[in-house]
XYZ file of C-alpha atoms in Angstrom:
323
model
C -8.069 -3.950 -66.439
C -9.065 -2.413 -70.005
C -6.196 -4.431 -71.547
C -7.393 -7.939 -70.418
C -11.256 -6.679 -71.770
C -9.511 -5.701 -75.168
C -7.977 -9.099 -75.779
C -10.984 -11.280 -74.215
C -14.076 -9.463 -74.709
C -15.515 -11.513 -71.827
C -18.577 -11.159 -69.366
C -15.722 -11.202 -66.181
C -14.516 -8.498 -67.662
C -17.010 -5.931 -67.704
C -18.075 -7.031 -64.453
C -14.872 -6.180 -62.854
C -15.830 -2.516 -64.466
C -18.832 -2.814 -62.599
C -17.119 -3.634 -59.320
C -14.573 -0.378 -60.534
C -17.049 2.035 -60.271
C -18.288 1.289 -56.977
C -15.046 1.550 -55.832
C -14.678 4.990 -57.541
C -17.891 6.421 -56.118
C -16.523 5.450 -52.457
C -13.545 7.085 -53.575
C -15.085 10.306 -54.117
C -13.654 9.685 -57.791
C -15.263 12.600 -60.015
C -16.025 11.511 -64.080
C -13.767 13.642 -65.205
C -10.366 12.332 -63.566
C -11.896 8.718 -64.595
C -11.936 9.578 -68.001
C -8.241 11.452 -67.813
C -7.062 7.968 -66.894
C -8.835 6.613 -69.401
C -7.625 8.281 -72.233
C -3.958 8.203 -70.230
C -3.829 4.174 -70.799
C -5.716 4.411 -74.306
C -2.457 6.736 -75.259
C -0.299 4.000 -73.584
C -2.030 1.032 -74.886
C -1.900 2.717 -78.617
C 0.517 5.146 -79.074
C -0.845 5.898 -82.917
C -3.976 6.922 -81.792
C -4.956 9.422 -84.354
C -5.694 13.191 -83.057
C -8.986 13.010 -83.708
C -9.633 10.497 -81.519
C -7.456 12.502 -78.748
C -9.519 15.343 -79.382
C -12.877 13.412 -78.794
C -11.617 12.461 -75.537
C -10.826 16.217 -74.853
C -14.198 17.529 -75.803
C -15.632 14.477 -73.118
C -13.345 15.444 -70.431
C -14.743 19.063 -70.913
C -18.385 17.358 -70.998
C -17.282 15.416 -67.625
C -16.353 18.255 -65.836
C -19.792 19.932 -65.923
C -21.578 16.763 -65.409
C -19.443 15.651 -62.440
C -20.238 19.190 -60.527
C -23.798 18.731 -61.731
C -23.965 15.253 -60.293
C -21.517 16.099 -57.097
C -24.716 19.182 -56.192
C -27.231 16.221 -57.071
C -25.536 13.847 -54.451
C -25.674 17.176 -51.947
C -29.313 18.034 -52.522
C -30.140 14.854 -52.091
C -28.620 14.287 -48.650
C -30.136 17.547 -47.341
C -33.405 16.096 -48.660
C -32.763 12.992 -46.909
C -31.813 14.642 -43.967
C -35.217 17.280 -43.892
C -37.030 14.106 -44.703
C -35.765 12.653 -41.174
C -36.722 15.670 -39.429
C -39.982 15.813 -40.298
C -40.293 12.258 -39.507
C -39.283 12.943 -35.781
C -41.663 15.971 -35.929
C -44.680 13.767 -37.275
C -44.021 11.570 -34.864
C -43.970 14.628 -31.992
C -47.209 15.588 -33.247
C -48.757 12.101 -33.003
C -47.575 12.550 -28.985
C -49.249 15.628 -28.920
C -52.691 14.253 -29.741
C -54.640 12.357 -26.837
C -54.524 8.604 -26.524
C -57.239 7.705 -24.314
C -60.672 7.902 -25.601
C -63.140 9.503 -23.367
C -65.360 7.634 -21.220
C -68.353 10.052 -21.126
C -71.722 7.683 -20.537
C -74.042 11.128 -21.356
C -71.683 11.472 -24.429
C -71.089 9.652 -27.864
C -67.750 11.157 -29.548
C -66.204 10.436 -32.964
C -63.267 11.796 -34.670
C -61.575 11.143 -37.379
C -57.995 13.405 -38.300
C -56.204 13.197 -41.629
C -53.240 15.142 -42.515
C -53.058 15.832 -46.692
C -49.337 15.405 -46.177
C -47.277 13.368 -43.838
C -47.579 16.441 -41.455
C -50.681 18.449 -40.316
C -51.730 21.728 -39.613
C -54.355 20.340 -37.994
C -54.523 20.215 -34.138
C -57.516 18.345 -31.880
C -57.596 18.224 -27.791
C -60.112 17.082 -25.600
C -59.673 16.581 -21.878
C -62.175 15.187 -18.889
C -62.492 17.350 -15.583
C -63.805 16.260 -12.340
C -66.458 18.568 -12.021
C -68.096 16.427 -15.256
C -67.016 19.139 -17.742
C -65.583 17.845 -20.773
C -63.451 20.202 -22.994
C -62.785 19.959 -26.726
C -60.359 22.322 -28.843
C -60.028 22.103 -32.847
C -57.542 24.482 -34.266
C -55.653 24.893 -37.598
C -51.761 26.233 -37.850
C -51.904 28.378 -41.235
C -48.544 26.847 -42.482
C -47.261 23.658 -42.657
C -44.100 21.018 -41.465
C -42.267 21.391 -38.879
C -43.225 25.389 -38.047
C -46.565 23.739 -37.825
C -45.520 21.313 -35.378
C -43.499 23.659 -32.978
C -47.041 25.914 -33.140
C -49.043 23.018 -32.122
C -46.921 22.076 -29.311
C -47.148 25.410 -27.985
C -50.803 25.634 -28.315
C -51.114 22.149 -26.585
C -49.078 22.756 -23.543
C -50.405 26.580 -23.454
C -53.601 24.975 -22.989
C -52.345 22.627 -20.092
C -50.604 25.450 -18.599
C -53.877 26.996 -18.051
C -56.462 24.836 -15.912
C -58.263 27.579 -14.495
C -59.365 28.700 -17.344
C -60.627 25.909 -18.932
C -63.846 26.858 -18.079
C -63.863 29.823 -19.838
C -63.524 29.782 -23.153
C -63.213 33.549 -24.116
C -60.540 33.608 -21.384
C -58.953 30.940 -22.314
C -58.419 32.066 -26.110
C -57.568 35.349 -25.191
C -54.667 34.087 -22.498
C -53.497 31.543 -25.902
C -53.478 34.457 -28.255
C -50.615 36.621 -25.885
C -48.781 33.332 -25.903
C -48.897 32.995 -29.612
C -48.339 36.757 -30.299
C -45.261 36.487 -28.556
C -43.569 33.784 -30.137
C -44.800 33.241 -33.775
C -43.649 35.245 -36.416
C -46.004 37.225 -38.738
C -46.382 35.062 -41.678
C -48.236 32.529 -39.055
C -51.402 32.708 -37.050
C -53.482 30.196 -35.889
C -57.377 29.594 -35.943
C -58.942 27.758 -33.193
C -62.262 26.633 -31.485
C -62.700 26.133 -28.089
C -65.881 24.755 -25.634
C -66.768 22.806 -22.819
C -69.861 20.517 -22.413
C -71.281 20.702 -18.913
C -72.619 16.937 -18.504
C -74.623 17.969 -15.672
C -76.675 20.952 -17.163
C -76.387 19.423 -20.235
C -75.112 22.865 -22.097
C -72.139 23.733 -24.441
C -70.158 27.016 -23.426
C -67.454 27.910 -26.295
C -65.446 30.158 -28.038
C -63.843 31.074 -31.412
C -60.784 32.588 -32.538
C -61.305 33.075 -36.487
C -62.094 29.197 -36.621
C -64.266 27.057 -39.440
C -67.711 27.313 -38.058
C -68.799 24.047 -37.232
C -72.833 22.275 -37.419
C -75.186 22.075 -34.356
C -78.128 19.565 -35.022
C -81.378 19.490 -33.103
C -83.085 16.701 -32.880
C -86.286 17.906 -32.209
C -86.596 19.728 -35.195
C -84.091 17.886 -37.566
C -82.238 20.770 -38.407
C -78.761 21.702 -38.680
C -77.413 25.263 -37.733
C -73.673 26.809 -38.240
C -72.019 27.021 -35.035
C -71.440 30.798 -35.588
C -68.608 32.640 -33.000
C -66.736 36.006 -33.788
C -63.540 36.157 -32.850
C -59.919 37.087 -34.641
C -57.143 34.713 -35.387
C -54.807 33.849 -32.723
C -51.199 35.744 -33.395
C -52.797 38.656 -35.099
C -53.307 41.171 -32.151
C -52.414 41.109 -28.689
C -55.434 42.846 -27.449
C -58.041 40.557 -29.700
C -61.221 40.088 -27.321
C -62.686 36.815 -27.555
C -66.727 36.492 -27.161
C -68.336 33.274 -24.937
C -71.763 31.788 -26.221
C -73.624 28.948 -24.588
C -76.318 26.240 -25.876
C -78.650 24.256 -24.174
C -78.100 20.570 -25.537
C -81.471 18.314 -25.466
C -81.228 14.739 -26.071
C -79.951 13.437 -29.492
C -78.361 16.872 -30.516
C -74.904 16.886 -31.660
C -71.928 19.233 -31.921
C -69.640 19.134 -35.353
C -66.469 20.521 -34.837
C -64.852 20.878 -38.289
C -61.382 22.055 -40.104
C -61.572 24.089 -43.417
C -60.435 20.866 -44.934
C -63.766 19.311 -44.753
C -65.773 22.468 -46.038
C -63.465 23.145 -48.375
C -63.008 19.908 -50.691
C -62.639 20.396 -54.352
C -64.244 18.632 -56.865
C -62.380 19.679 -59.897
C -61.267 23.409 -59.057
C -64.889 24.378 -57.402
C -65.362 24.075 -53.541
C -67.992 22.575 -52.049
C -71.139 24.241 -50.134
C -71.474 23.540 -46.497
C -74.650 22.555 -47.171
C -73.223 19.244 -49.109
C -71.613 18.810 -45.999
C -74.507 18.965 -44.073
C -76.209 16.425 -46.391
C -73.275 13.801 -45.679
C -74.025 14.396 -42.280
C -77.345 14.060 -42.313
C -77.197 10.895 -44.180
C -75.149 9.049 -41.501
C -76.898 10.868 -38.423
C -78.480 7.622 -37.309
C -74.936 5.921 -36.325
C -72.505 5.909 -33.609
C -70.552 9.324 -33.654
C -67.364 7.275 -34.548
C -68.583 5.545 -37.925
C -70.683 8.862 -38.408
C -67.242 10.712 -38.708
C -65.696 7.628 -41.042
C -68.444 7.560 -43.432
C -68.666 11.706 -44.211
C -64.503 11.236 -44.656
C -65.005 8.232 -46.781
C -67.599 10.070 -49.107
C -65.507 13.528 -49.127
C -62.219 11.789 -49.969
C -63.938 9.555 -52.548
C -65.296 12.809 -54.690
C -61.954 14.199 -54.518
C -60.496 11.580 -55.836
C -58.553 10.273 -52.323
C -56.375 13.315 -52.901
C -56.519 15.439 -50.503
C -55.711 18.948 -50.736
C -55.701 19.993 -46.965
C -55.893 18.220 -43.787
C -59.477 17.044 -42.676
C -60.423 16.841 -39.093
C -63.752 16.382 -37.987
C -65.413 15.380 -34.595
C -68.628 15.280 -33.569
C -69.786 15.227 -30.077
C -73.447 14.109 -29.414
C -75.515 13.524 -26.522
C -77.327 10.354 -25.836
C -78.746 9.998 -22.115
């Protein structure tokens, strides 16, 4: 092939060389082997090849040995990266199966939810469930950690909640039982913040408890004021003996409850975090909209001031009494 090319200098010869390179890759021929072969062929074609040229091939051969090792390592890392990407895709799909699929149909409530991961996988989790006694449970959690471990923790929280039906109307008891499950099954480097509450549609009361989660907000329509939805409680997974407290609020017509993750209140403009009051200003700006439109508008505002570059997972849920 080399002889023909040197005689004709044709494009066909270059094309054949290109095809040969693909075959060499398929056969896993190393770069140094190809250089050695090329030097041998040249020596056969040109027996009087000068010693300087032959020495230059020795130099090139040594370069190719190092290059070949680096190239094979690069290929190995690329293959491993592709495997990890595939695993992350599987875990991300698994995360989606853990989130609620059906919308709640509660005549007395207007509910809006938006959850946007900062990366392919999210550390945020939310859940809601409607009970036969006109009570609706709401949960929001933030797994401190990302990737596959976060997805596994998310599944643990989801199935832990599903296995504790008798505690669903006892927020503090539910968190205490979940805490024991989490403490036994995750490493010391991971923990989970969570807020869980249920809305009693008969008495129009909201009972809730928190495990170190970012406080949400409570909007009182009668006074047109926002209050922090504060609750004390240790994060899940730190101490098996953690004790949680239950709080209660009477919910009046047009009042609404705001659940959120710290990706909402810790939005950054430059190197500085925005204040909670700024989040409240956006909630107030869109409070007349339906709950789903409201969460989407607030997200758009906060994403825009960050240049649509989320640095943390963003989850916002609003539950408004409309009847």
